[in-house]
CSV table of C-alpha atoms in Angstrom, one decimal:
chain,number,residue,atom,x,y,z
X,17,MET,CA,-7.5,-67.0,-68.5
X,18,LYS,CA,-6.0,-66.2,-71.9
X,19,ALA,CA,-7.8,-63.9,-74.4
X,20,ILE,CA,-6.9,-62.2,-77.6
X,21,GLN,CA,-7.4,-58.4,-77.8
X,22,ILE,CA,-7.2,-55.9,-80.6
X,23,CYS,CA,-6.0,-52.9,-78.6
X,24,GLU,CA,-5.9,-50.4,-81.5
X,25,PRO,CA,-5.4,-50.5,-85.2
X,26,SER,CA,-2.6,-52.9,-86.1
X,27,VAL,CA,-2.0,-53.9,-82.5
X,28,MET,CA,-3.2,-57.3,-81.3
X,29,LYS,CA,-2.1,-58.8,-78.0
X,30,LEU,CA,-2.5,-61.9,-75.8
X,31,ILE,CA,-3.9,-60.7,-72.5
X,32,GLU,CA,-5.0,-62.2,-69.2
X,33,MET,CA,-8.6,-61.6,-68.1
X,34,ALA,CA,-10.8,-62.8,-65.2
X,35,GLU,CA,-12.8,-66.0,-65.7
X,36,PRO,CA,-16.5,-65.3,-66.3
X,37,GLN,CA,-19.2,-65.8,-63.6
X,38,MET,CA,-22.1,-67.9,-64.9
X,39,GLY,CA,-25.6,-66.7,-64.2
X,40,ASP,CA,-28.7,-68.8,-63.5
X,41,GLU,CA,-29.8,-68.6,-67.1
X,42,GLU,CA,-26.4,-68.9,-68.7
X,43,VAL,CA,-24.2,-71.6,-70.1
X,44,LEU,CA,-20.4,-71.7,-69.5
X,45,LEU,CA,-18.5,-72.6,-72.7
X,46,LYS,CA,-14.9,-73.8,-73.1
X,47,MET,CA,-13.7,-72.4,-76.4
X,48,GLU,CA,-12.2,-75.1,-78.6
X,49,TYR,CA,-11.9,-73.2,-81.9
X,50,VAL,CA,-12.8,-69.6,-82.8
X,51,GLY,CA,-12.6,-68.3,-86.4
X,52,PHE,CA,-11.2,-64.9,-87.5
X,53,CYS,CA,-13.6,-63.3,-90.0
X,54,GLY,CA,-13.5,-60.3,-92.4
X,55,SER,CA,-14.9,-58.0,-89.7
X,56,ASP,CA,-12.0,-58.9,-87.5
X,57,LEU,CA,-9.5,-58.0,-90.2
X,58,SER,CA,-11.4,-54.8,-90.8
X,59,THR,CA,-11.1,-54.0,-87.1
X,60,PHE,CA,-7.4,-54.8,-87.1
X,61,ARG,CA,-7.0,-52.4,-90.0
X,62,GLY,CA,-8.9,-49.7,-88.2
X,63,GLY,CA,-11.7,-49.7,-90.8
X,64,ASN,CA,-14.6,-51.2,-88.9
X,65,PRO,CA,-17.0,-48.3,-87.9
X,66,MET,CA,-19.1,-50.5,-85.7
X,67,VAL,CA,-16.4,-51.7,-83.3
X,68,ARG,CA,-15.6,-50.4,-79.9
X,69,MET,CA,-11.9,-50.6,-79.1
X,70,PRO,CA,-10.2,-52.2,-77.3
X,71,VAL,CA,-12.1,-55.4,-78.2
X,72,VAL,CA,-11.8,-59.1,-77.8
X,73,PRO,CA,-12.8,-60.3,-81.3
X,74,GLY,CA,-14.4,-63.6,-82.4
X,75,HIS,CA,-17.9,-64.8,-83.1
X,76,GLU,CA,-17.4,-68.0,-85.1
X,77,VAL,CA,-17.4,-70.6,-82.3
X,78,GLY,CA,-16.8,-74.3,-81.8
X,79,ALA,CA,-17.1,-75.0,-78.1
X,80,THR,CA,-17.9,-77.5,-75.3
X,81,ILE,CA,-20.4,-76.8,-72.5
X,82,VAL,CA,-18.6,-77.0,-69.1
X,83,GLY,CA,-21.3,-75.5,-66.9
X,84,VAL,CA,-25.0,-74.8,-66.9
X,85,GLY,CA,-27.0,-72.4,-64.7
X,86,LYS,CA,-29.8,-73.7,-62.6
X,87,ASP,CA,-32.5,-72.2,-64.8
X,88,VAL,CA,-31.1,-73.6,-68.1
X,89,PRO,CA,-33.4,-76.0,-70.0
X,90,GLU,CA,-32.4,-79.7,-69.7
X,91,GLY,CA,-31.6,-79.9,-73.4
X,92,LEU,CA,-28.2,-78.2,-72.8
X,93,LYS,CA,-25.8,-80.5,-70.9
X,94,VAL,CA,-22.2,-80.4,-69.8
X,95,GLY,CA,-20.0,-82.1,-72.5
X,96,MET,CA,-22.1,-81.1,-75.5
X,97,THR,CA,-20.5,-79.7,-78.6
X,98,VAL,CA,-22.1,-76.4,-79.5
X,99,THR,CA,-21.8,-73.3,-81.6
X,100,VAL,CA,-23.1,-69.8,-80.8
X,101,ASN,CA,-25.6,-67.3,-82.2
X,102,PRO,CA,-23.5,-64.2,-81.6
X,103,TYR,CA,-26.1,-61.5,-82.2
X,104,THR,CA,-28.3,-59.8,-79.6
X,105,ASN,CA,-31.8,-58.6,-80.1
X,106,CYS,CA,-33.7,-56.1,-78.0
X,107,GLY,CA,-37.3,-57.5,-78.6
X,108,LYS,CA,-38.7,-54.0,-79.0
X,109,CYS,CA,-37.5,-52.4,-82.3
X,110,ALA,CA,-39.3,-52.7,-85.6
X,111,SER,CA,-37.2,-55.6,-86.8
X,112,CYS,CA,-37.8,-57.6,-83.6
X,113,ARG,CA,-41.5,-56.8,-83.7
X,114,ASN,CA,-41.6,-58.2,-87.2
X,115,GLY,CA,-39.8,-61.4,-86.2
X,116,ARG,CA,-36.6,-60.6,-88.0
X,117,VAL,CA,-34.4,-60.6,-84.9
X,118,ASN,CA,-31.2,-61.0,-87.0
X,119,ALA,CA,-31.7,-57.4,-88.1
X,120,CYS,CA,-32.3,-55.9,-84.7
X,121,GLN,CA,-31.8,-52.2,-84.7
X,122,HIS,CA,-29.8,-52.4,-81.5
X,123,ASN,CA,-27.9,-55.6,-82.2
X,124,GLU,CA,-24.5,-56.1,-80.5
X,125,THR,CA,-22.4,-58.8,-82.2
X,126,LEU,CA,-19.8,-60.7,-80.2
X,127,GLY,CA,-16.4,-59.3,-81.1
X,128,VAL,CA,-17.7,-56.1,-82.5
X,129,GLN,CA,-19.9,-54.0,-80.3
X,130,ARG,CA,-19.1,-56.2,-77.3
X,131,TRP,CA,-16.2,-58.4,-76.3
X,132,GLY,CA,-16.2,-61.6,-78.2
X,133,ALA,CA,-15.2,-65.3,-78.0
X,134,MET,CA,-11.4,-65.2,-78.5
X,135,ARG,CA,-10.8,-66.4,-75.0
X,136,GLU,CA,-10.7,-69.6,-73.1
X,137,LEU,CA,-14.1,-69.4,-71.4
X,138,ILE,CA,-17.3,-67.4,-72.0
X,139,ALA,CA,-20.7,-67.3,-70.3
X,140,LEU,CA,-23.7,-66.7,-72.5
X,141,PRO,CA,-27.5,-66.7,-72.3
X,142,TRP,CA,-28.7,-70.3,-73.0
X,143,GLU,CA,-30.9,-69.1,-75.8
X,144,LYS,CA,-27.7,-68.2,-77.8
X,145,VAL,CA,-26.1,-71.6,-77.5
X,146,ILE,CA,-26.9,-74.0,-80.4
X,147,PRO,CA,-26.3,-77.8,-80.0
X,148,ALA,CA,-24.3,-79.1,-83.0
X,149,GLY,CA,-25.0,-82.8,-82.9
X,150,LEU,CA,-22.1,-85.0,-83.9
X,151,LEU,CA,-20.1,-82.2,-85.5
X,152,THR,CA,-16.6,-81.5,-84.2
X,153,PRO,CA,-15.8,-78.2,-82.5
X,154,ARG,CA,-13.4,-77.5,-85.4
X,155,THR,CA,-16.2,-77.8,-87.9
X,156,CYS,CA,-18.6,-75.8,-85.7
X,157,ALA,CA,-16.4,-72.7,-86.2
X,158,LEU,CA,-17.5,-72.6,-89.8
X,159,ILE,CA,-21.2,-72.6,-89.1
X,160,GLU,CA,-21.8,-68.9,-88.4
X,161,PRO,CA,-20.2,-67.5,-91.6
X,162,MET,CA,-21.9,-70.1,-93.8
X,163,SER,CA,-25.2,-69.3,-92.1
X,164,VAL,CA,-24.9,-65.7,-93.3
X,165,GLY,CA,-24.7,-66.9,-96.9
X,166,PHE,CA,-27.6,-69.3,-96.3
X,167,HIS,CA,-29.7,-66.4,-95.0
X,168,ALA,CA,-29.0,-64.3,-98.1
X,169,VAL,CA,-30.4,-67.1,-100.3
X,170,SER,CA,-33.6,-67.1,-98.1
X,171,ARG,CA,-33.8,-63.3,-98.6
X,172,ALA,CA,-33.5,-63.9,-102.4
X,173,GLN,CA,-36.3,-66.5,-102.4
X,174,VAL,CA,-34.2,-68.7,-104.7
X,175,THR,CA,-35.9,-71.5,-106.5
X,176,ASP,CA,-34.9,-74.2,-109.0
X,177,ILE,CA,-35.7,-72.1,-112.0
X,178,ASP,CA,-33.3,-69.3,-111.0
X,179,VAL,CA,-29.8,-68.5,-112.2
X,180,VAL,CA,-27.9,-67.1,-109.2
X,181,LEU,CA,-24.7,-65.1,-109.5
X,182,VAL,CA,-22.7,-65.1,-106.3
X,183,ILE,CA,-20.1,-62.4,-106.3
X,184,GLY,CA,-17.3,-63.2,-103.8
X,185,CYS,CA,-16.3,-66.8,-102.8
X,186,GLY,CA,-15.2,-66.3,-99.3
X,187,MET,CA,-16.9,-68.2,-96.5
X,188,VAL,CA,-20.1,-66.2,-96.7
X,189,GLY,CA,-20.2,-66.5,-100.5
X,190,MET,CA,-19.6,-70.2,-100.3
X,191,GLY,CA,-22.5,-70.5,-98.0
X,192,ALA,CA,-24.7,-68.8,-100.7
X,193,VAL,CA,-23.3,-71.1,-103.4
X,194,VAL,CA,-24.1,-74.2,-101.3
X,195,ARG,CA,-27.6,-73.1,-100.4
X,196,SER,CA,-28.5,-71.9,-103.9
X,197,ALA,CA,-27.4,-75.3,-105.3
X,198,GLN,CA,-29.4,-77.1,-102.6
X,199,ARG,CA,-32.5,-75.3,-103.8
X,200,GLY,CA,-31.9,-76.5,-107.3
X,201,ALA,CA,-30.7,-73.2,-108.8
X,202,THR,CA,-28.1,-72.8,-111.5
X,203,VAL,CA,-25.2,-71.2,-109.7
X,204,VAL,CA,-22.5,-68.9,-111.2
X,205,ALA,CA,-19.7,-68.1,-108.8
X,206,ALA,CA,-17.5,-65.0,-109.4
X,207,ASP,CA,-14.2,-64.1,-107.8
X,208,ILE,CA,-10.7,-62.9,-108.6
X,209,ASP,CA,-9.0,-66.1,-107.3
X,210,ASP,CA,-9.0,-69.3,-109.4
X,211,ASP,CA,-8.5,-71.6,-106.4
X,212,LYS,CA,-11.6,-70.2,-104.7
X,213,LEU,CA,-13.5,-70.6,-108.0
X,214,ALA,CA,-12.4,-74.3,-108.3
X,215,LEU,CA,-13.7,-74.9,-104.8
X,216,ALA,CA,-16.9,-73.1,-105.6
X,217,ARG,CA,-17.5,-75.6,-108.4
X,218,GLU,CA,-16.9,-78.5,-105.9
X,219,MET,CA,-19.5,-77.0,-103.6
X,220,GLY,CA,-22.2,-76.6,-106.1
X,221,ALA,CA,-21.5,-73.9,-108.7
X,222,SER,CA,-22.2,-74.9,-112.3
X,223,TYR,CA,-20.2,-72.0,-113.8
X,224,THR,CA,-17.4,-69.7,-112.6
X,225,ILE,CA,-16.1,-66.3,-113.7
X,226,ASN,CA,-12.8,-64.8,-112.9
X,227,THR,CA,-13.7,-61.1,-112.8
X,228,LEU,CA,-10.1,-60.0,-113.4
X,229,LYS,CA,-9.7,-62.2,-116.5
X,230,ASP,CA,-13.1,-62.7,-118.0
X,231,ASP,CA,-15.6,-60.5,-119.8
X,232,VAL,CA,-18.2,-60.7,-117.0
X,233,HIS,CA,-21.1,-59.3,-119.0
X,234,ALA,CA,-20.5,-61.4,-122.1
X,235,ARG,CA,-20.1,-64.6,-120.0
X,236,LEU,CA,-23.3,-64.0,-118.1
X,237,LEU,CA,-25.3,-63.4,-121.3
X,238,GLU,CA,-23.9,-66.6,-122.8
X,239,MET,CA,-24.8,-68.6,-119.7
X,240,THR,CA,-28.3,-67.2,-119.4
X,241,SER,CA,-29.4,-67.1,-123.1
X,242,GLY,CA,-29.1,-63.3,-123.1
X,243,PHE,CA,-31.3,-62.6,-120.0
X,244,GLY,CA,-28.8,-62.2,-117.2
X,245,PRO,CA,-29.0,-63.8,-113.8
X,246,ASP,CA,-32.3,-63.8,-111.9
X,247,VAL,CA,-30.6,-63.3,-108.6
X,248,VAL,CA,-27.3,-61.6,-107.8
X,249,ILE,CA,-25.8,-62.0,-104.3
X,250,GLU,CA,-23.2,-59.4,-103.5
X,251,ALA,CA,-20.8,-60.9,-100.9
X,252,VAL,CA,-17.7,-58.7,-101.2
X,253,GLY,CA,-18.6,-55.1,-100.3
X,254,SER,CA,-16.9,-53.0,-102.9
X,255,THR,CA,-18.0,-50.2,-105.2
X,256,ALA,CA,-17.2,-52.4,-108.3
X,257,THR,CA,-19.1,-55.4,-107.1
X,258,TYR,CA,-22.2,-53.4,-106.0
X,259,GLN,CA,-22.3,-51.8,-109.5
X,260,MET,CA,-21.8,-55.1,-111.1
X,261,ALA,CA,-24.7,-56.6,-109.3
X,262,VAL,CA,-27.1,-53.9,-110.5
X,263,ASP,CA,-25.7,-53.8,-114.0
X,264,GLU,CA,-25.8,-57.6,-114.6
X,265,VAL,CA,-29.0,-58.7,-112.9
X,266,ALA,CA,-31.8,-59.6,-115.2
X,267,PHE,CA,-34.9,-57.4,-115.7
X,268,THR,CA,-37.2,-58.0,-112.7
X,269,GLY,CA,-34.4,-59.7,-110.9
X,270,ARG,CA,-33.3,-59.6,-107.2
X,271,VAL,CA,-30.1,-58.1,-105.9
X,272,ILE,CA,-29.1,-59.2,-102.4
X,273,CYS,CA,-26.5,-57.1,-100.5
X,274,ILE,CA,-24.4,-58.7,-97.8
X,275,GLY,CA,-21.1,-56.9,-98.0
X,276,TYR,CA,-20.6,-53.4,-96.5
X,277,ALA,CA,-19.0,-51.1,-99.0
X,278,LYS,CA,-16.4,-48.9,-97.4
X,279,THR,CA,-17.1,-45.9,-99.6
X,280,GLU,CA,-20.2,-44.3,-101.2
X,281,VAL,CA,-21.4,-46.2,-104.4
X,282,SER,CA,-22.8,-44.4,-107.5
X,283,PHE,CA,-25.5,-46.3,-109.5
X,284,GLN,CA,-27.3,-45.9,-112.7
X,285,THR,CA,-30.5,-45.5,-110.9
X,286,LYS,CA,-32.5,-45.9,-114.1
X,287,TYR,CA,-31.9,-49.6,-113.8
X,288,PHE,CA,-33.8,-49.7,-110.5
X,289,VAL,CA,-36.9,-48.5,-112.4
X,290,GLN,CA,-36.4,-49.9,-115.9
X,291,LYS,CA,-35.6,-53.4,-114.6
X,292,GLU,CA,-38.1,-53.1,-111.7
X,293,LEU,CA,-35.5,-54.6,-109.4
X,294,ASP,CA,-35.9,-55.9,-105.9
X,295,ILE,CA,-32.8,-54.7,-104.0
X,296,ARG,CA,-32.7,-56.3,-100.5
X,297,GLY,CA,-30.2,-56.2,-97.7
X,298,SER,CA,-29.2,-59.4,-95.9
X,299,ARG,CA,-27.9,-59.1,-92.4
X,300,ASN,CA,-26.5,-61.8,-90.1
X,301,ALA,CA,-28.7,-65.0,-89.9
X,302,GLN,CA,-31.8,-66.5,-88.3
X,303,PRO,CA,-31.7,-69.5,-86.0
X,304,SER,CA,-33.2,-71.6,-88.9
X,305,ASP,CA,-30.1,-70.7,-91.0
X,306,PHE,CA,-27.8,-72.1,-88.3
X,307,ARG,CA,-29.8,-75.3,-88.2
X,308,ALA,CA,-29.7,-75.6,-92.0
X,309,VAL,CA,-25.9,-75.3,-92.0
X,310,ILE,CA,-25.6,-77.9,-89.3
X,311,HIS,CA,-27.8,-80.2,-91.3
X,312,TYR,CA,-25.6,-79.6,-94.4
X,313,LEU,CA,-22.3,-80.2,-92.5
X,314,GLU,CA,-23.6,-83.4,-90.9
X,315,ARG,CA,-23.9,-85.0,-94.3
X,316,GLY,CA,-20.1,-85.0,-94.5
X,317,THR,CA,-19.9,-83.7,-98.1
X,318,CYS,CA,-18.4,-80.3,-97.3
X,319,PRO,CA,-14.6,-80.1,-97.8
X,320,VAL,CA,-14.0,-78.7,-94.4
X,321,ASP,CA,-10.2,-79.0,-94.5
X,322,ARG,CA,-10.0,-76.9,-97.6
X,323,LEU,CA,-12.0,-74.1,-96.0
X,324,ILE,CA,-9.6,-73.8,-93.2
X,325,THR,CA,-6.5,-71.9,-94.4
X,326,ARG,CA,-4.6,-71.9,-91.1
X,327,GLU,CA,-5.0,-73.2,-87.6
X,328,VAL,CA,-3.0,-71.4,-85.0
X,329,ARG,CA,-2.5,-71.1,-81.3
X,330,PRO,CA,-3.5,-68.0,-79.4
X,331,GLU,CA,0.2,-67.0,-79.1
X,332,GLU,CA,0.4,-66.9,-82.9
X,333,ALA,CA,-2.7,-64.8,-83.5
X,334,SER,CA,-1.0,-61.4,-83.9
X,335,GLU,CA,1.6,-62.6,-86.3
X,336,THR,CA,-1.1,-64.5,-88.3
X,337,MET,CA,-3.4,-61.5,-88.5
X,338,GLN,CA,-0.6,-59.4,-89.9
X,339,TRP,CA,0.0,-62.1,-92.5
X,340,TRP,CA,-3.7,-62.1,-93.4
X,341,ASN,CA,-3.6,-58.3,-93.6
X,342,ASP,CA,-0.7,-58.7,-96.2
X,343,ASN,CA,-2.4,-61.6,-98.1
X,344,PRO,CA,-6.2,-61.0,-97.9
X,345,GLY,CA,-7.1,-62.9,-101.1
X,346,ARG,CA,-5.5,-66.1,-99.9
X,347,VAL,CA,-7.7,-66.8,-96.9
X,348,PHE,CA,-10.9,-68.7,-96.4
X,349,ARG,CA,-10.9,-69.1,-92.6
X,350,ILE,CA,-8.2,-68.9,-89.9
X,351,LEU,CA,-9.0,-70.8,-86.8
X,352,VAL,CA,-7.5,-70.2,-83.4
X,353,ASN,CA,-7.1,-73.4,-81.4
X,354,PHE,CA,-7.8,-72.8,-77.7
X,355,LYS,CA,-7.7,-76.6,-76.8
């Protein structure tokens, strides 16, 4: 069967690999659509410290069940449209013991620490297969990245009296915008791209800030009557955005960190104490976050087509990844069509 492999930095190839053998407690999935995400771009650039190369990337899945093992529960049937929870959990570490399996110390994510879903078929434990109701496989490929944004909002304990600043309006950031708006918060979206900011307004943001053009501090004080945002969700992973989050959040506010900064970040640590901040990491997503995204997408109000920048065949993946490498700010999601 066909599979896409990142062999080494800047080298992506279409390879042939053996079809998987399905176990008794596994489900065999036919890939329909698989999304490229920022971690795949980082792997392609040679900047992903968690990846083991060579690797088959991909963990944003829209698939169809084509086989079920004999010990799989009856709720999973051949022909169902599904997505995938791409994270593992050991069941023994402190995170698992505390019920936060998304942050398992020994997690291995599809397409990062283990070979991923950019292939025609994959066999997975039935527990990791999530029925997607009436959603199309194409839409299902958007569920996982949005669920990461939804989870960050849960970590922030956002309510309807909060002003929430979301820094970064990629797919994860858009998930945070949507979920914050669903909870009744006033949402401020910040990005360097005006097209992404316009879409963020459509998806629930009340205000937008172009961080290249606007005076971020002045705009935020104006929007919040001088207090600053109650919650800042960092969804970029850069030195500047991490510092912005701590600088701009209100006294006694919450800072939620999703992005991985590629270099060390220096802070005015006095703000940690003076503002009595809650600074929280947010990693991956819980099963409840996946369900919440599916529920949102089932309403039909999400502009799915505008979130999909390109749809390509496996044979076009290498050329497309190089294009993304050269034009990183122009992409929401690239989907590979394995149909």
